[in-house]
């Protein structure tokens, strides 16, 4: 990815390997063994089942945010963007050089974006832009990780995606044993 973090390859079909990598990350985290795997905030948010946001996309693709997200967020932005495009804005992904537009949700080609549902549209648009072609691969990696660390356990822990990234990849001056001694679980 542009931020020098790792992500599965789009269209990769080695699902058993991705599941194993997810389990390896979970086991290493369980035993407090840092892995030299730089996982980005988006991947860690998926691991914690936390939604991604335009802020995540801003770091990775500021042009997309500038020209596709911000215009919609502006007051009366949906109408202004529709006027500029010359057609209604629907729940379809943005076309790119190597990617045809896709429905962001079932019936997306017919579902019009309104001021009331534009935040739902932007959430789906951002997710698709960041990982649309890797959704299957990410899902398998997450299943492997959640096989070791169930989602509900992670949600109850109160850990943030930044803390999770540090625990997985390690930090030279971070002592996991000291963290354990000074952490209370409720």
XYZ file of C-alpha atoms in Angstrom:
186
model
C 0.000 0.000 0.000
C 1.104 3.628 -0.384
C 1.861 3.855 3.362
C 4.344 0.925 3.111
C 2.101 -1.477 5.005
C 1.098 -4.941 3.894
C -2.224 -6.050 2.467
C -3.324 -9.172 0.586
C -2.968 -9.152 -3.186
C -6.191 -8.585 -5.087
C -7.526 -11.744 -6.767
C -5.063 -13.987 -4.851
C -6.583 -17.471 -4.584
C -4.289 -18.993 -1.942
C -6.943 -18.758 0.753
C -5.460 -21.443 3.012
C -2.220 -19.418 3.152
C -4.122 -16.238 4.044
C -6.049 -18.087 6.770
C -2.743 -19.438 8.129
C -1.194 -15.951 8.104
C -4.194 -14.626 10.046
C -3.763 -17.417 12.621
C 0.000 -16.783 12.779
C -0.630 -13.113 13.577
C -3.135 -14.126 16.263
C -0.806 -16.706 17.831
C 2.145 -14.312 17.820
C -0.028 -11.712 19.525
C -1.203 -14.319 22.052
C 2.364 -15.184 23.016
C 3.596 -11.582 22.870
C 6.004 -12.235 20.019
C 6.199 -9.238 17.685
C 6.171 -9.985 13.966
C 8.000 -7.737 11.525
C 4.759 -7.263 9.607
C 3.754 -3.632 9.179
C -0.043 -3.730 9.254
C -1.781 -0.487 8.422
C -4.546 1.209 10.339
C -7.144 -0.090 7.887
C -6.165 -3.737 8.440
C -6.052 -3.284 12.215
C -9.455 -1.582 12.156
C -10.844 -4.562 10.248
C -9.306 -6.900 12.856
C -11.133 -4.979 15.579
C -14.304 -4.749 13.466
C -14.059 -0.937 13.570
C -15.364 0.944 10.526
C -12.871 2.735 8.325
C -13.375 6.413 7.598
C -12.465 9.105 5.090
C -9.536 9.966 7.400
C -8.009 6.538 6.666
C -8.476 7.119 2.969
C -7.032 10.654 3.242
C -3.674 9.240 4.340
C -3.554 6.743 1.479
C -5.202 8.626 -1.376
C -5.663 12.357 -0.722
C -6.712 13.029 -4.322
C -9.633 10.615 -4.060
C -10.793 12.332 -0.882
C -10.352 15.781 -2.427
C -12.334 15.036 -5.585
C -14.783 12.271 -4.580
C -15.452 12.525 -0.824
C -15.232 16.209 0.114
C -17.625 17.395 -2.617
C -20.311 15.016 -1.299
C -19.762 16.112 2.322
C -20.236 19.796 1.474
C -23.667 21.279 2.230
C -25.884 20.430 -0.743
C -22.864 18.521 -2.090
C -24.869 15.678 -3.597
C -26.829 18.032 -5.856
C -23.703 19.969 -6.838
C -21.817 16.782 -7.715
C -24.783 15.493 -9.719
C -24.866 18.798 -11.618
C -21.134 18.484 -12.358
C -21.461 14.833 -13.445
C -24.607 15.463 -15.459
C -26.302 12.384 -13.980
C -27.707 11.173 -10.664
C -25.211 9.942 -8.074
C -25.882 6.297 -7.267
C -24.379 3.700 -4.918
C -21.729 2.736 -7.484
C -17.965 2.782 -7.005
C -15.822 5.275 -8.830
C -14.409 4.024 -12.099
C -10.604 3.833 -12.196
C -7.970 3.035 -14.796
C -7.914 -0.665 -13.951
C -11.305 -1.052 -12.309
C -14.817 -0.815 -13.700
C -17.509 0.697 -11.471
C -19.262 -1.784 -9.164
C -22.375 -1.689 -7.022
C -21.499 -0.700 -3.460
C -24.582 -2.493 -2.139
C -27.290 -4.708 -3.627
C -29.316 -2.567 -6.013
C -26.658 0.147 -5.904
C -27.007 0.969 -9.579
C -30.586 2.095 -8.954
C -30.221 3.496 -5.407
C -29.721 7.256 -5.529
C -27.473 9.100 -3.092
C -29.339 11.755 -1.110
C -28.335 14.221 1.580
C -29.914 11.790 4.074
C -27.934 8.688 2.993
C -24.690 10.275 1.788
C -22.742 9.112 4.878
C -23.734 5.501 4.168
C -22.646 6.012 0.542
C -19.285 7.485 1.583
C -18.606 4.656 4.054
C -19.215 2.061 1.338
C -17.285 4.093 -1.249
C -14.230 4.448 1.032
C -14.227 0.743 1.932
C -14.502 -0.236 -1.706
C -11.781 2.151 -2.826
C -9.364 0.874 -0.165
C -10.014 -2.843 -0.430
C -12.707 -3.567 -3.016
C -10.635 -6.034 -5.019
C -9.198 -7.632 -1.863
C -12.397 -8.137 0.139
C -12.375 -11.925 -0.183
C -8.705 -12.133 0.760
C -9.074 -9.780 3.721
C -12.093 -11.756 4.947
C -10.085 -15.012 4.961
C -7.125 -13.380 6.748
C -9.522 -11.992 9.366
C -11.199 -15.373 9.838
C -7.789 -16.844 10.662
C -7.014 -14.048 13.115
C -10.469 -14.234 14.722
C -10.032 -17.991 15.073
C -7.432 -17.132 17.749
C -8.804 -13.762 18.935
C -12.624 -13.694 18.606
C -14.106 -10.338 17.621
C -16.208 -10.025 20.765
C -13.152 -10.596 22.982
C -11.249 -7.870 21.135
C -14.228 -5.507 21.387
C -14.427 -6.038 25.163
C -10.698 -5.409 25.578
C -10.986 -1.733 24.639
C -7.785 -1.937 22.581
C -7.416 0.607 19.787
C -6.263 -0.149 16.273
C -3.015 1.739 16.939
C -2.296 -0.340 20.042
C -3.080 -3.510 18.104
C -0.649 -2.530 15.343
C 2.081 -1.925 17.951
C 1.394 -5.227 19.680
C 1.546 -7.149 16.393
C 4.581 -5.484 14.827
C 6.326 -4.576 18.051
C 8.118 -1.459 19.040
C 11.801 -1.461 20.017
C 11.288 0.149 23.433
C 7.936 -1.482 24.257
C 8.078 -4.293 26.818
C 5.007 -6.602 26.515
C 5.655 -8.103 29.965
C 5.633 -4.659 31.571
C 2.430 -3.839 29.719
C 0.831 -7.007 31.058
C 1.883 -6.186 34.630
C 0.378 -2.718 34.394
C -2.877 -3.567 32.604
C -6.214 -4.333 34.233
C -8.835 -6.420 32.381
C -12.478 -5.847 33.256
